[in-house]
mmCIF file of C-alpha atoms and ligand atoms in Angstrom:
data_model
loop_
_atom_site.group_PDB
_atom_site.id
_atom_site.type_symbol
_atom_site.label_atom_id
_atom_site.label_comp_id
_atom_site.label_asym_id
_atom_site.label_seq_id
_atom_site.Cartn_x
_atom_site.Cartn_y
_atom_site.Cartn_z
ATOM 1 C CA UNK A 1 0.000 0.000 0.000
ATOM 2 C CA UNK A 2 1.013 3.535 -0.643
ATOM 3 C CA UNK A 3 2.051 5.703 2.161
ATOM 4 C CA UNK A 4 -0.282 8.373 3.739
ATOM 5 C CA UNK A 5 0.520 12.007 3.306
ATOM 6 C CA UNK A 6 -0.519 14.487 5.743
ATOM 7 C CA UNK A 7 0.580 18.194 4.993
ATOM 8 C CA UNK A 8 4.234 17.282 4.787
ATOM 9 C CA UNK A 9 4.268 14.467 6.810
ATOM 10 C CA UNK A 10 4.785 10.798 5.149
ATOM 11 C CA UNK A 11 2.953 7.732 7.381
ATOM 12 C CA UNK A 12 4.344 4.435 5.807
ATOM 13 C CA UNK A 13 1.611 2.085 7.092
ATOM 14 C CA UNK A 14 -0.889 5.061 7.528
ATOM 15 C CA UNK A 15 -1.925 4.115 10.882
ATOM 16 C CA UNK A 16 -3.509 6.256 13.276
ATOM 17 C CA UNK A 17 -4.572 6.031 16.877
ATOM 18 C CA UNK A 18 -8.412 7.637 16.704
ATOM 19 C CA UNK A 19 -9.421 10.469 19.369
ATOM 20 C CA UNK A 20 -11.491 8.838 22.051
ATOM 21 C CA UNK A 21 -12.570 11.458 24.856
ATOM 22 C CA UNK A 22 -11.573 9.736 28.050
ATOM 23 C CA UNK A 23 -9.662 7.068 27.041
ATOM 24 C CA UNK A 24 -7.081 8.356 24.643
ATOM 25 C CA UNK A 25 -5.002 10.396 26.726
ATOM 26 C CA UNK A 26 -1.044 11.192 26.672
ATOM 27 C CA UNK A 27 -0.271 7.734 28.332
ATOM 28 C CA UNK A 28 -2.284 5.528 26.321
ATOM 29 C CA UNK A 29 -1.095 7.796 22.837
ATOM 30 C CA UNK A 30 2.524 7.187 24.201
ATOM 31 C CA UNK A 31 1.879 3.400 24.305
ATOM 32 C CA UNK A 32 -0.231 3.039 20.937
ATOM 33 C CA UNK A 33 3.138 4.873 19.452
ATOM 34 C CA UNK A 34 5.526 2.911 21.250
ATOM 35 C CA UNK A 35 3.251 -0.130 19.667
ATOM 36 C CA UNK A 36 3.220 1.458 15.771
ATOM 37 C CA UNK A 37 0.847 3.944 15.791
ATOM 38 C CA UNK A 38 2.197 6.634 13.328
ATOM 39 C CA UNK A 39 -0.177 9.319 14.197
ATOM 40 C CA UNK A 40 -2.431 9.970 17.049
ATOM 41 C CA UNK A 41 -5.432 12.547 17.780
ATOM 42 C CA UNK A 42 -5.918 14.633 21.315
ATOM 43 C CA UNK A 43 -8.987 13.771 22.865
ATOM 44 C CA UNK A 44 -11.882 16.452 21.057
ATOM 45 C CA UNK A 45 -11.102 19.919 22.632
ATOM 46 C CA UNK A 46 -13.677 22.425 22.651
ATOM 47 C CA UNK A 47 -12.776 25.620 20.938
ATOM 48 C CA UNK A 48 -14.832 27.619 22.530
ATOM 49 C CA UNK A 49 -13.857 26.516 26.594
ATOM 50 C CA UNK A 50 -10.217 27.036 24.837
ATOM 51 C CA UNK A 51 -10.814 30.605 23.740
ATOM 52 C CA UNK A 52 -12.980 31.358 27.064
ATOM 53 C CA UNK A 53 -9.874 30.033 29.197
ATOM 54 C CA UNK A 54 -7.591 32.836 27.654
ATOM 55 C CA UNK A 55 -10.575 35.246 28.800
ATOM 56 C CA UNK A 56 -10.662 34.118 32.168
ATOM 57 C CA UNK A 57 -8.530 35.556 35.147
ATOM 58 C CA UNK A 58 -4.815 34.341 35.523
ATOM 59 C CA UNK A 59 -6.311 33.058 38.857
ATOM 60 C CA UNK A 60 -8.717 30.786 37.207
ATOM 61 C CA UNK A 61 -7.301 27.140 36.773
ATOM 62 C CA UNK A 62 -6.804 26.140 33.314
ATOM 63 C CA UNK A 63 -9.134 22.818 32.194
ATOM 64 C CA UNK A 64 -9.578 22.450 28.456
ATOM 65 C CA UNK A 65 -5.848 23.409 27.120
ATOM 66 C CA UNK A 66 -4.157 20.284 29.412
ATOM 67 C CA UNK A 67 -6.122 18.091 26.650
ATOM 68 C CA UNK A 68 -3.932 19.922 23.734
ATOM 69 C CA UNK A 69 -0.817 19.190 25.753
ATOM 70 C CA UNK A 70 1.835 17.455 23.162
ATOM 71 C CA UNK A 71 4.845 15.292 24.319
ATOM 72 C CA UNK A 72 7.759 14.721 22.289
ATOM 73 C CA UNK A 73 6.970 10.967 22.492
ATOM 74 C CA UNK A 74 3.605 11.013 21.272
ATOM 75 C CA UNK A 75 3.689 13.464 18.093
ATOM 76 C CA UNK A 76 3.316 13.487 15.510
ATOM 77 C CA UNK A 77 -0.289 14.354 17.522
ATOM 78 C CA UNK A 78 -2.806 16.220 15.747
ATOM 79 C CA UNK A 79 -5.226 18.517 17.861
ATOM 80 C CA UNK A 80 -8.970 17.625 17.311
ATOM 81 C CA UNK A 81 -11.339 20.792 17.836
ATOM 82 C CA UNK A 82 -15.250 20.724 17.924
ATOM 83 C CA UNK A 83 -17.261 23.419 17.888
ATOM 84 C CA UNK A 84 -20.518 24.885 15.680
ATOM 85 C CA UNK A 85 -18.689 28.737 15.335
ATOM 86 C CA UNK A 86 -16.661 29.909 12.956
ATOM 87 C CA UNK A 87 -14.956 32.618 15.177
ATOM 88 C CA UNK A 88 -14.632 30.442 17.776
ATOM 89 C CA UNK A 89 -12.906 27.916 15.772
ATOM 90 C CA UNK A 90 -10.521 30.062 13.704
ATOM 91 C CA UNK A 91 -9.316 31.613 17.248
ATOM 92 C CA UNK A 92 -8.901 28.158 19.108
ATOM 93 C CA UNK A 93 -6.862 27.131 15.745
ATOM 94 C CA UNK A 94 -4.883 29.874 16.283
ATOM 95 C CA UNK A 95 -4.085 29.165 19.774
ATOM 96 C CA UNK A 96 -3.210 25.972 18.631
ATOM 97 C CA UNK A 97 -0.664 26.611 16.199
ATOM 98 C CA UNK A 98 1.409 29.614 17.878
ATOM 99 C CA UNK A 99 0.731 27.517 21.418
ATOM 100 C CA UNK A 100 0.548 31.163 23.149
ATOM 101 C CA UNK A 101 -2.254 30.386 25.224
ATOM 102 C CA UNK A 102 -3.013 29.773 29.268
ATOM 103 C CA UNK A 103 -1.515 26.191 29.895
ATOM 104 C CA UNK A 104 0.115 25.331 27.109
ATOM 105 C CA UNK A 105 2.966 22.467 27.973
ATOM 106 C CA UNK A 106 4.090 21.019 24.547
ATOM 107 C CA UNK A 107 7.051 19.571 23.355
ATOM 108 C CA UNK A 108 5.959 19.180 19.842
ATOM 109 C CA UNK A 109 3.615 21.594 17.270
ATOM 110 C CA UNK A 110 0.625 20.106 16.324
ATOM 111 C CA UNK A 111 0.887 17.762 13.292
ATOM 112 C CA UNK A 112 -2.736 19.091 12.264
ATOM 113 C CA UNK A 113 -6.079 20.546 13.372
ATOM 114 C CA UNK A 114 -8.586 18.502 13.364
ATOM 115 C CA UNK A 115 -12.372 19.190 13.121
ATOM 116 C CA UNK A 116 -14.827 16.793 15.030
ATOM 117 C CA UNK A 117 -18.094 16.281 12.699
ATOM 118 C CA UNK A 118 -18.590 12.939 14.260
ATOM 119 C CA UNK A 119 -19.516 12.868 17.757
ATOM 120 C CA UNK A 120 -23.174 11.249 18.197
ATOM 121 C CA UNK A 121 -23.536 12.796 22.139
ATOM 122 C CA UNK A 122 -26.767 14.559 22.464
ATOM 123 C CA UNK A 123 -25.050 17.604 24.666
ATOM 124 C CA UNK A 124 -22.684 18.026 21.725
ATOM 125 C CA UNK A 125 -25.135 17.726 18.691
ATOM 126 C CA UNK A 126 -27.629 19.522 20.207
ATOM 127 C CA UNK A 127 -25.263 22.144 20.453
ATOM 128 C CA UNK A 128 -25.257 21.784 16.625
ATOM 129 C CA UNK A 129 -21.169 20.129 17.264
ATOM 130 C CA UNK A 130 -19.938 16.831 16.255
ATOM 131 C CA UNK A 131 -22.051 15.198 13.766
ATOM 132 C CA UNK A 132 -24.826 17.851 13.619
ATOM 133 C CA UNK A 133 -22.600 19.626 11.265
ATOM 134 C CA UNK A 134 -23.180 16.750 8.678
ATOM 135 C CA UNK A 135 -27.272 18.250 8.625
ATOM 136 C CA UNK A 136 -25.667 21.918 7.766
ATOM 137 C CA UNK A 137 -23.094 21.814 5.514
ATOM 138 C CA UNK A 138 -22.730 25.235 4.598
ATOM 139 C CA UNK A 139 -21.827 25.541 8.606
ATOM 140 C CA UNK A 140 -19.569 22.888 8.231
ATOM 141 C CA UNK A 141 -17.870 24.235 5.170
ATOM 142 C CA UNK A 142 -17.917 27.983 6.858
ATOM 143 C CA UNK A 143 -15.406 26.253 9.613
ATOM 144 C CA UNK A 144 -13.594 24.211 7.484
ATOM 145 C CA UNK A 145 -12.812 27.781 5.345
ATOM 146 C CA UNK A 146 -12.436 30.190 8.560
ATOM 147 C CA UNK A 147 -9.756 27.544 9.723
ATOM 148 C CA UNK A 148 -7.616 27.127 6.885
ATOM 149 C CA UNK A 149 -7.373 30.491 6.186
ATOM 150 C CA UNK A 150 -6.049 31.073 9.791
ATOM 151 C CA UNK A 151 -3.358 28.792 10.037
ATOM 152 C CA UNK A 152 -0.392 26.945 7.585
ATOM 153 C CA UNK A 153 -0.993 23.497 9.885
ATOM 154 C CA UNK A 154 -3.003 20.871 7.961
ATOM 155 C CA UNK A 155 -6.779 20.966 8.524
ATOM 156 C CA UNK A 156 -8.158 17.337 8.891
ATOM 157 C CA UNK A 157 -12.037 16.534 9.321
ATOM 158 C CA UNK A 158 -13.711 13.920 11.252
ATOM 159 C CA UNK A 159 -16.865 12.602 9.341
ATOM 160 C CA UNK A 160 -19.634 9.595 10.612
ATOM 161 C CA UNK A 161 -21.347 8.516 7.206
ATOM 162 C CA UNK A 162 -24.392 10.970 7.937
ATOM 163 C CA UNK A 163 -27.009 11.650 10.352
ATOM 164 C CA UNK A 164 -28.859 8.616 10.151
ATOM 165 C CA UNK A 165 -29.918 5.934 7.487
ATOM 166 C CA UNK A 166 -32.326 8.270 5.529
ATOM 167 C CA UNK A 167 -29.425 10.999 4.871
ATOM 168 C CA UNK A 168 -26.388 9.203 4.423
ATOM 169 C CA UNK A 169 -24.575 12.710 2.704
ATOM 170 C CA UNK A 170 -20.855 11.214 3.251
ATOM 171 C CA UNK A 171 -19.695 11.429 0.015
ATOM 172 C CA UNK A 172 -20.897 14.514 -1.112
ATOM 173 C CA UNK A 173 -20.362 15.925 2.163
ATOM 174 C CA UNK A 174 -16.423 15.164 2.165
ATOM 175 C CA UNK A 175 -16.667 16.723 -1.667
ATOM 176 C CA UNK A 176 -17.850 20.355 -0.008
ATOM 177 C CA UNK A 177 -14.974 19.687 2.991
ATOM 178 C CA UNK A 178 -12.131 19.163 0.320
ATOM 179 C CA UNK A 179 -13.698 22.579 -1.528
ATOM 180 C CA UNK A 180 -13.461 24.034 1.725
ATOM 181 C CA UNK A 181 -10.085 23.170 2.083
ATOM 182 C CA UNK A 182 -9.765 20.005 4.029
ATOM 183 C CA UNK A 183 -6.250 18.144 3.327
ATOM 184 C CA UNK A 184 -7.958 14.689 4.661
ATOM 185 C CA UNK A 185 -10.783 13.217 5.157
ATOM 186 C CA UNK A 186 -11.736 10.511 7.900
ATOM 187 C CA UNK A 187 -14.751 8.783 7.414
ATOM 188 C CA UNK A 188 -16.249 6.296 10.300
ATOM 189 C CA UNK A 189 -18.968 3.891 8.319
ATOM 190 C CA UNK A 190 -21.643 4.641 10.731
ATOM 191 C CA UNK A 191 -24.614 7.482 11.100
ATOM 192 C CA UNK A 192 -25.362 9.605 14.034
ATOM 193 C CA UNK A 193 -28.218 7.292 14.796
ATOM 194 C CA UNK A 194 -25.894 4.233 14.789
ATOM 195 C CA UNK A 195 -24.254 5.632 17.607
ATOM 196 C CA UNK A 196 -21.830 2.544 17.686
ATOM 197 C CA UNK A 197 -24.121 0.067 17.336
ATOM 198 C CA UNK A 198 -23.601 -2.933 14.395
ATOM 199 C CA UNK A 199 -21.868 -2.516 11.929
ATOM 200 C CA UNK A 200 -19.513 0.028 10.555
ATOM 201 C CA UNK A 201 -19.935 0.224 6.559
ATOM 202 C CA UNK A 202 -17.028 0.135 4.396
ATOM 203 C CA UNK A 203 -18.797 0.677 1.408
ATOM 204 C CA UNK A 204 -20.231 4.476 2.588
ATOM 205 C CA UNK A 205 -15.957 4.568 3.018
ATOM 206 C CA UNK A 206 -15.152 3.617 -0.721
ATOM 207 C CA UNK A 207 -17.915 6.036 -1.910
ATOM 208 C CA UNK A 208 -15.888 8.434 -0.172
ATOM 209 C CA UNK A 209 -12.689 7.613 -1.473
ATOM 210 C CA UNK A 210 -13.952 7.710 -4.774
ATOM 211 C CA UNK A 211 -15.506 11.269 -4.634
ATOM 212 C CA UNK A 212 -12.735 12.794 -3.313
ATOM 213 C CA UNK A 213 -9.157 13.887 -4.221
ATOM 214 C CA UNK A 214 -7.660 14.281 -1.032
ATOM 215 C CA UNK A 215 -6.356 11.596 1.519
ATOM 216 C CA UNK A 216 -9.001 9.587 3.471
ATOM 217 C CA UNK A 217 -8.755 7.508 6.248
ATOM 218 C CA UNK A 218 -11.069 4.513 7.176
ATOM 219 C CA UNK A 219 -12.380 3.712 10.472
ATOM 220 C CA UNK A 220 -14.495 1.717 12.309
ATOM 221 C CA UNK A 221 -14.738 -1.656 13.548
ATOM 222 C CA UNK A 222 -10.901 -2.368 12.920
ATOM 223 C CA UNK A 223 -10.449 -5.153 15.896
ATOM 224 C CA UNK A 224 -7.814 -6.618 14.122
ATOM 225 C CA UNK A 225 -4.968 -6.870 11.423
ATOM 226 C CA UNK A 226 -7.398 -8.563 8.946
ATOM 227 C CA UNK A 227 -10.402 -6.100 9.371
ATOM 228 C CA UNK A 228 -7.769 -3.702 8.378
ATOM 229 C CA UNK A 229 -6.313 -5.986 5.655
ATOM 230 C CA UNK A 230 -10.175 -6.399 4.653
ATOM 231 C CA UNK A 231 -10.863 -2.585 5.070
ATOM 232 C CA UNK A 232 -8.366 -1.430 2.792
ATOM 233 C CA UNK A 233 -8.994 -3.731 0.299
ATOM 234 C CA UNK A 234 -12.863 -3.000 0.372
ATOM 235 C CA UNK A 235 -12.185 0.443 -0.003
ATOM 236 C CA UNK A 236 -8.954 1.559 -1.189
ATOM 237 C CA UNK A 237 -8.618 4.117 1.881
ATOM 238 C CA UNK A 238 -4.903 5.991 2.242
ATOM 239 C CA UNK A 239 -4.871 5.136 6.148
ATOM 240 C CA UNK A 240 -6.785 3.294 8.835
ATOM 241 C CA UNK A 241 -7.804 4.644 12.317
ATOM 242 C CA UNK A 242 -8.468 2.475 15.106
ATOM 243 C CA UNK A 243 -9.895 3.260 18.372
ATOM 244 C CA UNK A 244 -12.065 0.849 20.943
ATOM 245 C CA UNK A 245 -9.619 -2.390 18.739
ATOM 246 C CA UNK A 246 -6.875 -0.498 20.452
ATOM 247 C CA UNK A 247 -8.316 -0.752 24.359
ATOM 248 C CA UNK A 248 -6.600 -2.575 26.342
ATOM 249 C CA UNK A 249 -5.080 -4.041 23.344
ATOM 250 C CA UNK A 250 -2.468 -1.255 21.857
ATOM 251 C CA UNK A 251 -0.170 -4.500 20.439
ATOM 252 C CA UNK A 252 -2.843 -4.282 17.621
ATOM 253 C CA UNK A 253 -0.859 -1.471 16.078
ATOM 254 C CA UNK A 254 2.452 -4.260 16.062
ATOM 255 C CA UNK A 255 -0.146 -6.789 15.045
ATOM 256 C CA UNK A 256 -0.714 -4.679 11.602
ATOM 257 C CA UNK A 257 2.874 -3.673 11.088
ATOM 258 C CA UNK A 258 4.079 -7.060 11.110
ATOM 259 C CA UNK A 259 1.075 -8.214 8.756
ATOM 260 C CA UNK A 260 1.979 -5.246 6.490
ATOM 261 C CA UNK A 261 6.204 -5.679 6.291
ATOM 262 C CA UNK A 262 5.099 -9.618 6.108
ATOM 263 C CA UNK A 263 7.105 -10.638 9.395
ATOM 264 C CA UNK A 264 5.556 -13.019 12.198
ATOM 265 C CA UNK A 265 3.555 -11.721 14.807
ATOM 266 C CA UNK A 266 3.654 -13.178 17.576
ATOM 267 C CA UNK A 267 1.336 -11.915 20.580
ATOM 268 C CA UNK A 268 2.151 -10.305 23.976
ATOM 269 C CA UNK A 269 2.144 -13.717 26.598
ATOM 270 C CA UNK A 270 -0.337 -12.521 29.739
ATOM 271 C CA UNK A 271 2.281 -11.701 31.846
ATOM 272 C CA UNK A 272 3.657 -9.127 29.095
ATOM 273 C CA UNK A 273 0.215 -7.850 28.833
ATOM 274 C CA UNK A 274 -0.302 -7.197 32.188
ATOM 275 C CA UNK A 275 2.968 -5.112 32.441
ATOM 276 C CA UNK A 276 1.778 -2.946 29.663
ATOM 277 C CA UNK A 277 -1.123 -2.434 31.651
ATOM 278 C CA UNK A 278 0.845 -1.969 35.069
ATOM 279 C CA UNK A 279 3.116 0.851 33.158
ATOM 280 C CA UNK A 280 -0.077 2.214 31.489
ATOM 281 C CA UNK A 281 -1.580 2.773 35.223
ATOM 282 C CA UNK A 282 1.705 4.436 36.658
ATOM 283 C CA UNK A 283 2.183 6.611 33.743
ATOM 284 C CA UNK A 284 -1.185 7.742 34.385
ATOM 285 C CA UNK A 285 -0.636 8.055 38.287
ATOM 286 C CA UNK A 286 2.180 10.165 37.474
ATOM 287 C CA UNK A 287 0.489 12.509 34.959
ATOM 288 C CA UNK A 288 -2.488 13.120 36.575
ATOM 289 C CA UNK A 289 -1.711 12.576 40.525
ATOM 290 C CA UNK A 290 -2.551 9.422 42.046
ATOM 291 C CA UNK A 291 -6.453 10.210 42.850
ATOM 292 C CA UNK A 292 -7.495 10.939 39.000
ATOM 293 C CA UNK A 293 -4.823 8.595 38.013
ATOM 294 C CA UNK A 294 -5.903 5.632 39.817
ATOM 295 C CA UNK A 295 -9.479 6.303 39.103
ATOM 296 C CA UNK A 296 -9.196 6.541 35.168
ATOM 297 C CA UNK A 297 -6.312 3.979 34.935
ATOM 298 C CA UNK A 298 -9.579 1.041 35.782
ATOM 299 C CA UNK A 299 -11.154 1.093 33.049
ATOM 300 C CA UNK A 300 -8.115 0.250 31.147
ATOM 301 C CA UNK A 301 -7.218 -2.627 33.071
ATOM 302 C CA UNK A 302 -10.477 -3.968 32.881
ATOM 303 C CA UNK A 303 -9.684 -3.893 29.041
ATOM 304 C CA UNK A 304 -6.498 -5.936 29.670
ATOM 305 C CA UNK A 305 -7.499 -8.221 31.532
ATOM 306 C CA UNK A 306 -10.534 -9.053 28.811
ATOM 307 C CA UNK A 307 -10.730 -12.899 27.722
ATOM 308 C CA UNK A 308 -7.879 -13.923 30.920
ATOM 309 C CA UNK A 309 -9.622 -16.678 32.835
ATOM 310 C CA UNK A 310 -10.622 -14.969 36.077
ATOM 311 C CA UNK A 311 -11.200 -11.988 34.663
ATOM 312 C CA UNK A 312 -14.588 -11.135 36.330
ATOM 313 C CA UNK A 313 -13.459 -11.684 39.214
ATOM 314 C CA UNK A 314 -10.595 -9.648 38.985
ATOM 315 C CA UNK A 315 -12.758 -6.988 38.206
ATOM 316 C CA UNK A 316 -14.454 -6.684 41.090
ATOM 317 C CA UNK A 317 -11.443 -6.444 43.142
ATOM 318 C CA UNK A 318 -10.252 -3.866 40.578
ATOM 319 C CA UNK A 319 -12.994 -1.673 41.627
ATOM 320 C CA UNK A 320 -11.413 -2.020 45.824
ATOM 321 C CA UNK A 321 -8.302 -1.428 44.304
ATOM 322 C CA UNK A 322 -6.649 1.567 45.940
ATOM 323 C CA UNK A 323 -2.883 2.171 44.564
ATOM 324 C CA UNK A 324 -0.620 1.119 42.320
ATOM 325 C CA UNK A 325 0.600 -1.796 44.357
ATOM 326 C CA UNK A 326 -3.157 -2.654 45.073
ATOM 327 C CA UNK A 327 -3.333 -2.741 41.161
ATOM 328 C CA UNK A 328 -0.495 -5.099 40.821
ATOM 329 C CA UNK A 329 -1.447 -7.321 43.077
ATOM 330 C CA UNK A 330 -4.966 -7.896 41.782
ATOM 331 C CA UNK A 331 -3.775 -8.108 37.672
ATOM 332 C CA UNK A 332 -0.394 -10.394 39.140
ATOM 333 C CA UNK A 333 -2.641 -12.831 40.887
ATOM 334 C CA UNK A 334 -4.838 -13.275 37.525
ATOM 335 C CA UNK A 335 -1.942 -14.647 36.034
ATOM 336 C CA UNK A 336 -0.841 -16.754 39.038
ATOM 337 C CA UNK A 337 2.223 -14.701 39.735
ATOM 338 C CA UNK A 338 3.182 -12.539 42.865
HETATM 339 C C1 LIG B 1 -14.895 6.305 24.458
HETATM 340 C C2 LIG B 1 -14.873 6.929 23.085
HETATM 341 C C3 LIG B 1 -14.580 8.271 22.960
HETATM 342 C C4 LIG B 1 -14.559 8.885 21.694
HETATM 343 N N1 LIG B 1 -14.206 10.200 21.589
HETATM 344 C C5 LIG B 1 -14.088 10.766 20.357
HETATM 345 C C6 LIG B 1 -13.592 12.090 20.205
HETATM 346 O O1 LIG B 1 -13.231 12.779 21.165
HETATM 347 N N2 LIG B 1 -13.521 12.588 18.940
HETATM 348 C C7 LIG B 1 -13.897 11.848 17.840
HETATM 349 O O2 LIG B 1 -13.807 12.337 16.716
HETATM 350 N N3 LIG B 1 -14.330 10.592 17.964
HETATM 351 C C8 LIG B 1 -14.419 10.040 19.183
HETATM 352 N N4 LIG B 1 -14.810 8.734 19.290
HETATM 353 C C9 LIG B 1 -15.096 7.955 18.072
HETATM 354 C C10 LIG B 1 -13.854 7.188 17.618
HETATM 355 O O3 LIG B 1 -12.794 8.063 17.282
HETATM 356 C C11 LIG B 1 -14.178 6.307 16.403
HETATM 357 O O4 LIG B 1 -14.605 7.115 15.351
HETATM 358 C C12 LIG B 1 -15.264 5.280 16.689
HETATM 359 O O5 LIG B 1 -15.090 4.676 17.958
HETATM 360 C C13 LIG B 1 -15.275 4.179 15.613
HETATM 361 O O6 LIG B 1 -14.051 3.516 15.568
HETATM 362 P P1 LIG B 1 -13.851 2.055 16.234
HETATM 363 O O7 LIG B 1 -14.905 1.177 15.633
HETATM 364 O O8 LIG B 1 -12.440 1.684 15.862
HETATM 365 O O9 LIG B 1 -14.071 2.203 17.706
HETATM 366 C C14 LIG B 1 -14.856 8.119 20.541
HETATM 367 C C15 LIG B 1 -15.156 6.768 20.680
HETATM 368 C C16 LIG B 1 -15.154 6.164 21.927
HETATM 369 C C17 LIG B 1 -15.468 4.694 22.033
#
């Protein structure tokens, strides 16, 4: 397969770690890279808490720009924005590229902006965000413009298929995003409606692909390195994205390198798996304290220990699990170790 381009940047396999709000955070980016991941996405930031921030009193704690925080490790990292305002999101872009804003800790520039036009939540859409924009695409093409006229960075956009089954617009929707001024297109084969229900459509993907110029990425429902051998092939996408395949599971990313350079793969063993997950909960201990830390870090763990015999139970004593060393013991014991 042909490399992906992005702006200037060349991705060999074209594989990208997908933005997942509460889940893909600096540690777990840093571990999908370390894994093969060419490319990862912030979490979605919202433009206009980021421009509000800069508003606000030196005195006020900065939330929303810790999510646009970039480590050297983890770039190339684009920075995903959502939003329904032009002005909001041309100043939030801005932000983003000169990184002279209230908070900002990065190591790296941001390999791209990226505009969310997928998210199915109701207190996003109903904000006319995420994947309401696929209803107005004159909005959507309004931000797409105010953007790249702001800033030299790439301007990627985030698309579901459509709002639901009746007004699936993908196609000619990515056609007014590339007029816009998009430099890539992602498409996930599902509507609004869908949510992430069964199943993600590859052909709405290929439809894409064909009406388009410009770069587009598939995603959805990539769980492994043959749903991405299948994907491409289906629909002759320039990259793949994966998110909930790579939960608890970022050695899918190795799984598809080794499938695409035609070298074995062979699998973490359990007890390699459950020091991924063991580094994955200190990194975030030591990121984000050991309160939030410890409290986010369960969910992943619950992910790594998925399809270990004993798993449920290990769950449950997961959830009485208090530290680090609490953690340990619990995931150790699963795999009959100390
Ligand atoms: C927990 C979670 C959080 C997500 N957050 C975002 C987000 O912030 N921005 C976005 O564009 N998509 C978000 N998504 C959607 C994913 O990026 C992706 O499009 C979707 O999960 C389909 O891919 P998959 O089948 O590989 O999971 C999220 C998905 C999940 C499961």
């Amino acid at each position: 397969m042909a490399p992906l381009k992005i702006g200037a940047r060349t991705l060999p396999h074209g594989l990208l770690l997908a933005p997942m709000a509460g889940v893909s955070d600096a540690s777990f980016r840093l571990l999908c890279r370390r894994a093969g991941a060419e490319y990862t996405v912030s979490e979605m930031v919202s433009a206009k808490a980021l421009c509000f921030e800069q508003r606000a009193r030196a005195s006020v704690p900065v939330r929303t720009a810790p999510l646009a925080d970039i480590s050297k490790e983890e770039a190339p990292m684009a920075i995903q924005l959502f939003g329904s305002e032009s002005d909001f999101m041309r100043e939030a872009a801005i932000l983003l590229e000169t990184g002279e804003y209230r908070g900002a800790k990065r190591e790296a520039a941001p390999a791209a902006i990226d505009i969310n036009m997928g998210c199915p939540v109701h207190k996003v859409v109903s904000n006319n965000e995420g994947s309401a924009l696929m209803r107005d695409p004159d909005r959507a093409a309004a931000i797409v413009r105010a953007v790249k006229d702001a800033v030299k960075l790439p301007v990627t956009v985030k698309i579901r298929a459509g709002w639901d089954e009746s007004s699936k617009n993908a196609p000619e929707f990515a056609k007014r995003m590339e007029a816009a001024g998009a430099d890539l297109i992602t498409v996930h084969g599902r509507t609004r409606q869908q949510f992430y229900a069964p199943f993600s459509d590859n052909r709405v993907i290929a439809a894409v692909k064909r009406a388009v110029k410009i770069p587009v990425v598939g995603n959805g429902d990539l769980f492994s390195a043959e749903d991405v051998r299948r994907m491409r092939e289906e629909t002759a996408c320039d990259g793949v994205m994966i998110a909930r395949g790579a939960m608890g599971n970022p050695f899918l990313f190795s799984e598809i390198v080794a499938m695409d350079e035609g070298t074995p793969y062979t699998p973490p063993t359990d007890k390699e798996r459950i020091d991924t997950a063991l580094f994955h909960a200190a990194d975030m201990v030591k990121r984000k304290g050991e309160r939030t830390g410890l409290a986010e870090a369960r969910k992943h763990m619950l992910w790594y220990c998925k399809g270990l015999r004993g798993a449920s139970a290990a769950r449950e004593a997961l959830t009485h699990a208090r530290s680090l060393d609490e953690f340990r013991a619990v995931l150790y014991a699963l795999i009959g170790m100390k």
